[in-house]
Structure formats: C-alpha cells, structure tokens
Coordinates of C-alpha atoms in Angstrom, one line a residue:
M1 CA -0.6 38.9 27.1
G2 CA -2.1 37.0 24.1
D3 CA -2.2 33.3 23.4
I4 CA -0.3 30.7 25.5
D5 CA 0.3 28.3 22.6
V6 CA 3.9 26.9 22.3
P7 CA 4.3 25.8 18.7
Y8 CA 5.9 22.4 17.8
A9 CA 6.4 21.6 21.5
L10 CA 6.9 18.4 23.6
S11 CA 3.7 17.8 25.4
I12 CA 2.2 16.2 28.5
H13 CA -1.5 15.2 28.8
T14 CA -2.2 13.2 31.9
D15 CA -4.5 12.9 34.9
D16 CA -1.6 11.5 37.1
P17 CA -0.1 14.3 39.3
F18 CA 3.1 12.3 39.8
E19 CA 3.7 11.9 36.0
A20 CA 2.9 15.5 35.4
R21 CA 5.5 16.6 38.0
V22 CA 8.2 14.2 36.9
R23 CA 7.9 15.0 33.2
T24 CA 7.7 18.8 33.9
Q25 CA 10.9 18.5 35.9
E26 CA 12.5 16.8 32.9
F27 CA 11.5 19.7 30.7
L28 CA 12.9 22.3 33.0
G29 CA 15.9 20.5 34.4
C30 CA 15.1 21.3 38.0
A31 CA 13.0 19.8 40.8
H32 CA 9.9 21.1 42.4
R33 CA 7.1 19.9 44.7
M34 CA 3.4 19.7 43.7
T35 CA 0.3 19.1 45.8
V36 CA -3.2 18.8 44.5
L37 CA -5.4 21.0 46.7
D38 CA -8.9 20.2 45.2
R39 CA -9.7 16.5 44.8
D40 CA -13.3 17.2 43.8
R41 CA -12.2 18.4 40.3
P42 CA -10.4 16.4 37.6
F43 CA -6.7 17.1 37.8
L44 CA -5.9 16.7 34.1
A45 CA -2.6 18.3 33.3
R46 CA -1.9 19.8 29.8
V47 CA 1.7 21.0 29.5
R48 CA 3.7 22.0 26.4
H49 CA 7.4 22.9 26.3
R50 CA 9.9 24.1 23.7
S51 CA 13.5 25.3 24.3
M52 CA 16.1 27.2 22.3
N53 CA 19.7 27.9 23.4
G54 CA 18.9 28.6 27.1
L55 CA 15.5 30.1 26.5
G56 CA 12.3 28.2 26.9
L57 CA 8.5 28.5 26.7
M58 CA 6.1 26.3 28.7
S59 CA 2.3 26.5 28.8
S60 CA 0.6 24.7 31.7
V61 CA -3.0 24.1 32.6
Y62 CA -4.2 22.0 35.6
G63 CA -7.9 21.2 36.0
S64 CA -7.8 21.4 39.8
A65 CA -6.1 23.9 42.3
V66 CA -2.5 23.0 43.0
E67 CA 0.3 24.2 45.2
I68 CA 3.9 24.2 43.7
G69 CA 7.0 24.7 45.8
C70 CA 10.6 25.3 44.7
S71 CA 13.8 25.4 46.6
P72 CA 17.1 26.9 45.6
P73 CA 19.5 26.5 43.8
I74 CA 17.6 26.7 40.5
H75 CA 19.4 27.7 37.4
L76 CA 16.5 29.6 35.8
V77 CA 14.8 32.9 36.0
T78 CA 11.1 32.6 34.9
V79 CA 8.6 35.2 33.7
N80 CA 5.1 34.0 34.3
F81 CA 2.0 35.2 32.5
V82 CA -1.4 34.1 33.8
H83 CA -4.7 33.6 31.9
G84 CA -8.1 33.0 33.2
G85 CA -7.3 32.6 36.9
Q86 CA -4.9 33.7 39.7
M87 CA -1.6 32.6 41.1
F88 CA -0.8 33.5 44.7
V89 CA 2.9 33.5 45.4
D90 CA 5.1 33.5 48.5
D91 CA 8.7 34.3 47.5
G92 CA 10.8 34.2 50.6
G93 CA 8.1 36.0 52.5
A94 CA 7.3 38.5 49.8
T95 CA 3.8 38.0 48.4
T96 CA 2.8 38.5 44.8
V97 CA -0.5 37.9 43.0
A98 CA -0.3 37.1 39.3
D99 CA -3.4 37.4 37.1
P100 CA -4.2 38.4 33.5
G101 CA -3.1 42.0 34.2
R102 CA 0.0 41.2 36.3
G103 CA 2.8 38.8 35.5
A104 CA 5.5 37.6 37.9
V105 CA 9.3 37.2 37.7
F106 CA 10.9 34.5 39.9
C107 CA 14.6 34.3 40.5
F108 CA 14.5 31.4 43.0
H109 CA 17.0 32.8 45.5
E110 CA 14.6 31.8 48.3
E111 CA 12.0 29.2 49.0
L112 CA 9.0 29.9 46.7
T113 CA 5.5 28.6 46.9
M114 CA 2.8 29.1 44.3
R115 CA -1.0 28.4 44.6
W116 CA -2.8 28.1 41.3
S117 CA -6.6 28.5 41.0
P118 CA -8.5 25.7 39.3
G119 CA -8.1 25.7 35.5
M120 CA -5.6 28.6 35.5
R121 CA -3.6 28.8 32.3
Q122 CA 0.0 29.9 32.4
L123 CA 2.6 30.7 29.8
M124 CA 6.1 30.7 31.4
L125 CA 9.3 32.1 29.8
T126 CA 12.4 30.4 31.2
I127 CA 15.9 32.0 30.9
D128 CA 19.1 30.4 32.0
K129 CA 20.7 32.7 34.7
S130 CA 24.1 32.5 32.9
M131 CA 22.5 34.2 29.9
I132 CA 21.2 37.1 32.0
E133 CA 24.6 37.5 33.7
R134 CA 26.4 37.7 30.4
H135 CA 24.0 40.2 29.0
L136 CA 24.2 42.3 32.2
R137 CA 28.0 42.3 32.0
T138 CA 27.8 43.9 28.5
L139 CA 25.4 46.5 29.8
L140 CA 27.6 47.3 32.8
D141 CA 31.0 46.8 31.2
T142 CA 32.0 44.9 34.3
A143 CA 31.1 41.6 36.0
P144 CA 28.0 41.7 38.2
H145 CA 29.0 41.7 41.9
E146 CA 25.9 39.9 43.1
P147 CA 23.0 37.8 41.6
V148 CA 20.3 39.7 39.8
R149 CA 17.1 40.2 41.8
F150 CA 14.0 41.4 39.9
T151 CA 10.9 43.0 41.4
G152 CA 8.4 40.2 41.6
E153 CA 5.3 41.8 39.9
V154 CA 5.2 42.6 36.2
D155 CA 2.8 45.4 35.3
L156 CA 1.6 44.2 31.9
A157 CA -0.1 47.5 31.1
D158 CA 3.1 49.6 31.6
G159 CA 6.7 48.5 32.0
G160 CA 6.0 44.9 31.2
Q161 CA 4.9 45.6 27.6
G162 CA 8.5 45.2 26.3
I163 CA 8.8 41.6 27.7
V164 CA 5.3 40.8 26.4
A165 CA 6.3 41.9 22.9
A166 CA 9.6 39.9 23.1
V167 CA 7.8 36.8 24.1
G168 CA 5.3 37.2 21.3
T169 CA 8.2 37.5 18.9
F170 CA 9.6 34.2 20.3
Q171 CA 6.3 32.4 19.9
R172 CA 5.9 33.7 16.3
A173 CA 9.4 32.7 15.3
L174 CA 8.8 29.1 16.7
E175 CA 5.6 28.9 14.7
L176 CA 7.1 30.3 11.4
C177 CA 10.3 28.3 11.6
G178 CA 8.8 25.0 12.4
K179 CA 10.4 22.0 14.1
Q180 CA 13.9 23.0 13.0
G181 CA 13.7 26.2 14.9
P182 CA 14.9 29.8 14.0
P183 CA 18.2 30.2 12.1
P184 CA 21.1 31.6 14.1
V185 CA 20.7 35.2 13.0
L186 CA 17.0 35.2 14.1
A187 CA 17.7 33.2 17.3
A188 CA 20.3 35.9 18.3
E189 CA 17.7 38.6 17.7
I190 CA 15.2 36.9 19.9
E191 CA 17.7 36.3 22.7
H192 CA 18.8 39.9 22.6
G193 CA 15.2 41.2 22.6
I194 CA 14.2 39.1 25.6
L195 CA 17.2 39.9 27.7
T196 CA 17.2 43.6 26.9
A197 CA 13.4 43.9 27.6
L198 CA 13.8 42.1 30.9
L199 CA 16.9 43.9 32.2
L200 CA 15.8 47.4 31.1
G201 CA 12.1 47.1 31.6
Q202 CA 11.8 45.1 34.9
P203 CA 13.2 46.9 38.0
N204 CA 16.1 45.1 39.5
N205 CA 19.1 45.6 41.8
Y206 CA 21.2 46.8 38.8
T207 CA 18.7 49.3 37.3
D208 CA 20.4 52.4 38.6
R209 CA 23.8 51.3 37.3
I210 CA 22.4 50.2 33.9
F211 CA 21.0 53.7 33.3
G212 CA 23.8 55.6 34.9
A213 CA 25.8 58.2 32.9
R214 CA 28.8 56.9 31.0
T215 CA 31.7 58.5 29.0
L216 CA 31.1 58.1 25.3
P217 CA 33.7 56.2 23.3
A218 CA 35.7 57.8 20.5
P219 CA 34.2 58.1 17.0
R220 CA 36.5 55.5 15.6
V221 CA 34.7 52.9 17.7
V222 CA 31.5 53.3 15.8
R223 CA 33.4 53.2 12.5
R224 CA 35.1 49.9 13.4
V225 CA 31.7 48.4 14.5
T226 CA 30.0 49.4 11.3
E227 CA 32.8 48.0 9.2
L228 CA 32.5 44.7 11.0
I229 CA 28.8 44.5 10.4
D230 CA 29.2 45.4 6.7
S231 CA 31.9 42.7 6.3
A232 CA 29.9 39.8 7.8
P233 CA 26.3 40.1 6.6
Q234 CA 25.4 36.5 7.6
T235 CA 26.7 36.7 11.2
A236 CA 24.2 36.7 14.0
F237 CA 25.6 39.8 15.8
T238 CA 24.1 40.9 19.1
V239 CA 24.8 44.1 21.0
A240 CA 27.0 42.1 23.3
D241 CA 29.1 40.8 20.4
L242 CA 29.5 44.3 19.0
A243 CA 30.4 45.8 22.4
A244 CA 32.9 43.1 23.1
F245 CA 34.5 43.7 19.7
A246 CA 34.7 47.4 20.3
G247 CA 36.0 47.0 23.9
V248 CA 33.2 49.1 25.4
S249 CA 30.0 48.5 27.3
A250 CA 26.7 47.9 25.3
R251 CA 25.2 51.1 26.8
S252 CA 28.3 53.2 25.8
L253 CA 28.1 51.7 22.3
H254 CA 24.4 52.5 22.1
A255 CA 25.0 56.1 23.1
A256 CA 27.8 56.5 20.6
F257 CA 25.7 55.2 17.8
R258 CA 22.9 57.6 18.8
R259 CA 25.3 60.6 18.8
Q260 CA 27.1 59.8 15.6
L261 CA 24.5 58.0 13.4
G262 CA 21.2 58.9 15.0
S263 CA 20.5 55.2 15.3
T264 CA 21.4 52.2 17.5
P265 CA 23.7 49.3 16.8
M266 CA 20.9 46.8 16.2
S267 CA 19.0 49.3 14.0
Y268 CA 22.1 49.5 11.9
V269 CA 22.3 45.7 11.8
R270 CA 18.7 45.4 10.8
K271 CA 19.2 48.1 8.1
R272 CA 22.0 46.1 6.6
R273 CA 20.0 42.9 6.8
L274 CA 17.2 44.6 5.0
E275 CA 19.5 45.6 2.2
H276 CA 20.9 42.0 1.9
A277 CA 17.3 40.7 1.8
H278 CA 16.6 43.1 -1.0
D279 CA 19.7 41.9 -2.9
E280 CA 18.6 38.2 -2.5
L281 CA 15.0 38.9 -3.7
L282 CA 16.5 40.6 -6.8
S283 CA 18.6 37.6 -7.5
L284 CA 15.9 34.9 -7.1
D285 CA 13.9 33.3 -9.9
P286 CA 10.2 33.9 -9.1
A287 CA 9.4 30.5 -10.7
A288 CA 11.6 28.7 -8.1
G289 CA 8.8 28.8 -5.5
I290 CA 10.8 30.7 -2.8
K291 CA 8.5 32.7 -0.6
V292 CA 9.1 36.2 0.7
I293 CA 8.7 35.0 4.3
D294 CA 11.5 32.5 3.8
V295 CA 13.9 35.3 2.8
A296 CA 12.7 37.5 5.7
L297 CA 13.3 34.7 8.2
R298 CA 16.7 33.9 6.8
H299 CA 17.8 37.6 7.4
G300 CA 16.3 37.8 10.9
F301 CA 12.8 39.2 10.4
T302 CA 10.0 37.3 12.1
H303 CA 7.0 39.5 11.5
A304 CA 5.9 39.5 7.8
G305 CA 3.9 42.7 8.0
R306 CA 6.7 44.7 9.7
F307 CA 9.2 43.3 7.3
A308 CA 7.1 44.4 4.4
A309 CA 6.5 47.9 5.9
A310 CA 10.2 48.4 6.6
Y311 CA 11.1 47.1 3.1
R312 CA 8.6 49.4 1.3
A313 CA 9.8 52.4 3.4
R314 CA 13.4 51.7 2.4
F315 CA 13.0 50.6 -1.3
G316 CA 9.7 52.1 -2.4
E317 CA 8.0 48.8 -3.3
S318 CA 6.9 45.6 -1.6
P319 CA 9.2 42.6 -1.2
S320 CA 6.8 40.5 -3.5
A321 CA 7.1 43.2 -6.2
T322 CA 10.9 42.9 -6.1
L323 CA 10.7 39.1 -6.3
R324 CA 8.5 39.3 -9.4
R325 CA 11.0 41.4 -11.3

C-alpha cells in the first residue's frame, strides 16, 4: 500500500487524547474507547478524514502506543492498511496482526480491541454496511440472509491487490477533483470498484454463492442494456443499475456480456465514455484553456496516463492531439 495521504480533508492535530477521540468519533459517526498505553512518548494525534456518499478515507498517526476498543452495533465496515508499525487485533476472540504486508477488515459484529505500536501510521477505508448489502444483493440476485462477514486478514501481496488499487483510485480522484469532489459518473465508478474488489477479492460468507454457476439471460437482455447505455451517456451507471434495469443479477449480466460481446458491462460503459470524451475534445476550442484531464474526469477517468493510453489505442492519437485540431 502506498501513501496514506487523504487529499482536501478535515484534520485533527492535537496532543489531547480526549479531543482526538471525540473528534474522530464525529468524523466516523460512531463511538469508540481509546487508552494511551505509553505515557513516556508524546501522544500527538494527526488525523485526516474525507467522505463521499457512504465511503470514507481516514489517515491516523498517534505518537504513543494506544489501545482502541469498539462495541457493536457499528454501521461501518473498515479496511485498514498499516504503515511503519504493527496493529494487534482481538476481534471477538479471533486474533489478527496488521502490518505493511497485511491489512485487516473489520465488520464490528463482536467486541473488537486494537493495540497500535508507537508512531504507527494507518490509512482506513470506511464503507457503510448498507452499501455493501445493496451491492451484494445485485451479485446474488436476492437479498442477503445474514450479515456479511469477511476474513479478517488481507494479504496485500495476493488477493488484497484489488482493494489496494481501488483505494488508490479513490485517493487519486479526491486529489484531482479538489474540494468539490468527483462528479457523479466518477463517484459511481469509484464506489463500484471498491465494493466489487472487496466482495470478490476478500473471502467472506457469501463467496461460494457469488461465484456459483448461474443460468445466462437471453440475448435480448444485453441488447436492452447496451441501448440504455448508448441513450444516456452522462448517466453514472453502475453494474447494479444495469442489472436492476435488465431484471437479472450482476453476475448473470456480466456472464452474458462476456458470451455475446467478449466484454463486460462496465467495459462497454467505459468504451462509450471514451467515445464521448473524443467527441468533446473534437468540439473544444484549444484556446479556451480546457485541459485534457478536465475532460477525462468529466467522463469518469481518474488516471491521466491510462486514459491517454486507452484513447490512443482506440483513436490512434493522443487526447492532446485531438484537442489541438
């Protein structure tokens, strides 16, 4: 996991443990307990937090060792990435160690206690549980019958790479879009990427059902979905939206697209967005001062290099060359 920076964030910088705990609770919307374990070191808390439609990023550094305790109910699932230290976790009797090579997922179904080593730096992704439940429903094509429970340890060298990449995209979008935040089409892409990476990449009590065999929908379903995408280029579609429109599960729709188009629903959405970005670049006056990255963000692309590479592969020239015409 790379940098723990949270761009354009609300921040806390205090040597008062009470203030740090209270203001962090305000950021997260849930209570917790905190005990300073090492009084010989300066406490000095440095916390930054930014949220977007049920998703959040929070970076935290405490100068001294601390113990943090949480009791259910808590409305969040958190994915925790540790830098330069260790976090020892007791999650309802199950023990986990998080460090730079291993992250941790907390669902807060049981009492949870964390012990942070002095100076440990953490980046924490927060996700409202209702978002996970909605996304899971689209994957299963039925309502979940029990709360989602993830395996606690995240192997950052293997299965956890997907969630690491999704969080990196979230950070990059917050940086590029500034204080106003990502536009709706981009925010929807970020949400979909994070939820899909977590539910498909991190083992959980629904993993077998998510990857179970399904009957593929009829060809007309794919045709209806592509017609919808083509008719509404500025709509921030997600796989969940498209599956609901088609009346099938997200997994079934994905498989049908693979069979009929050799692609995925979101790949088709991105292809059409790329074409609309091309049309906009052709229509712009180069003297107007509009930047290529502004156009890319408007159409849901956060990474300038990847946008340029995909654009060149599709149109045979760079976005800037199109803009200069």
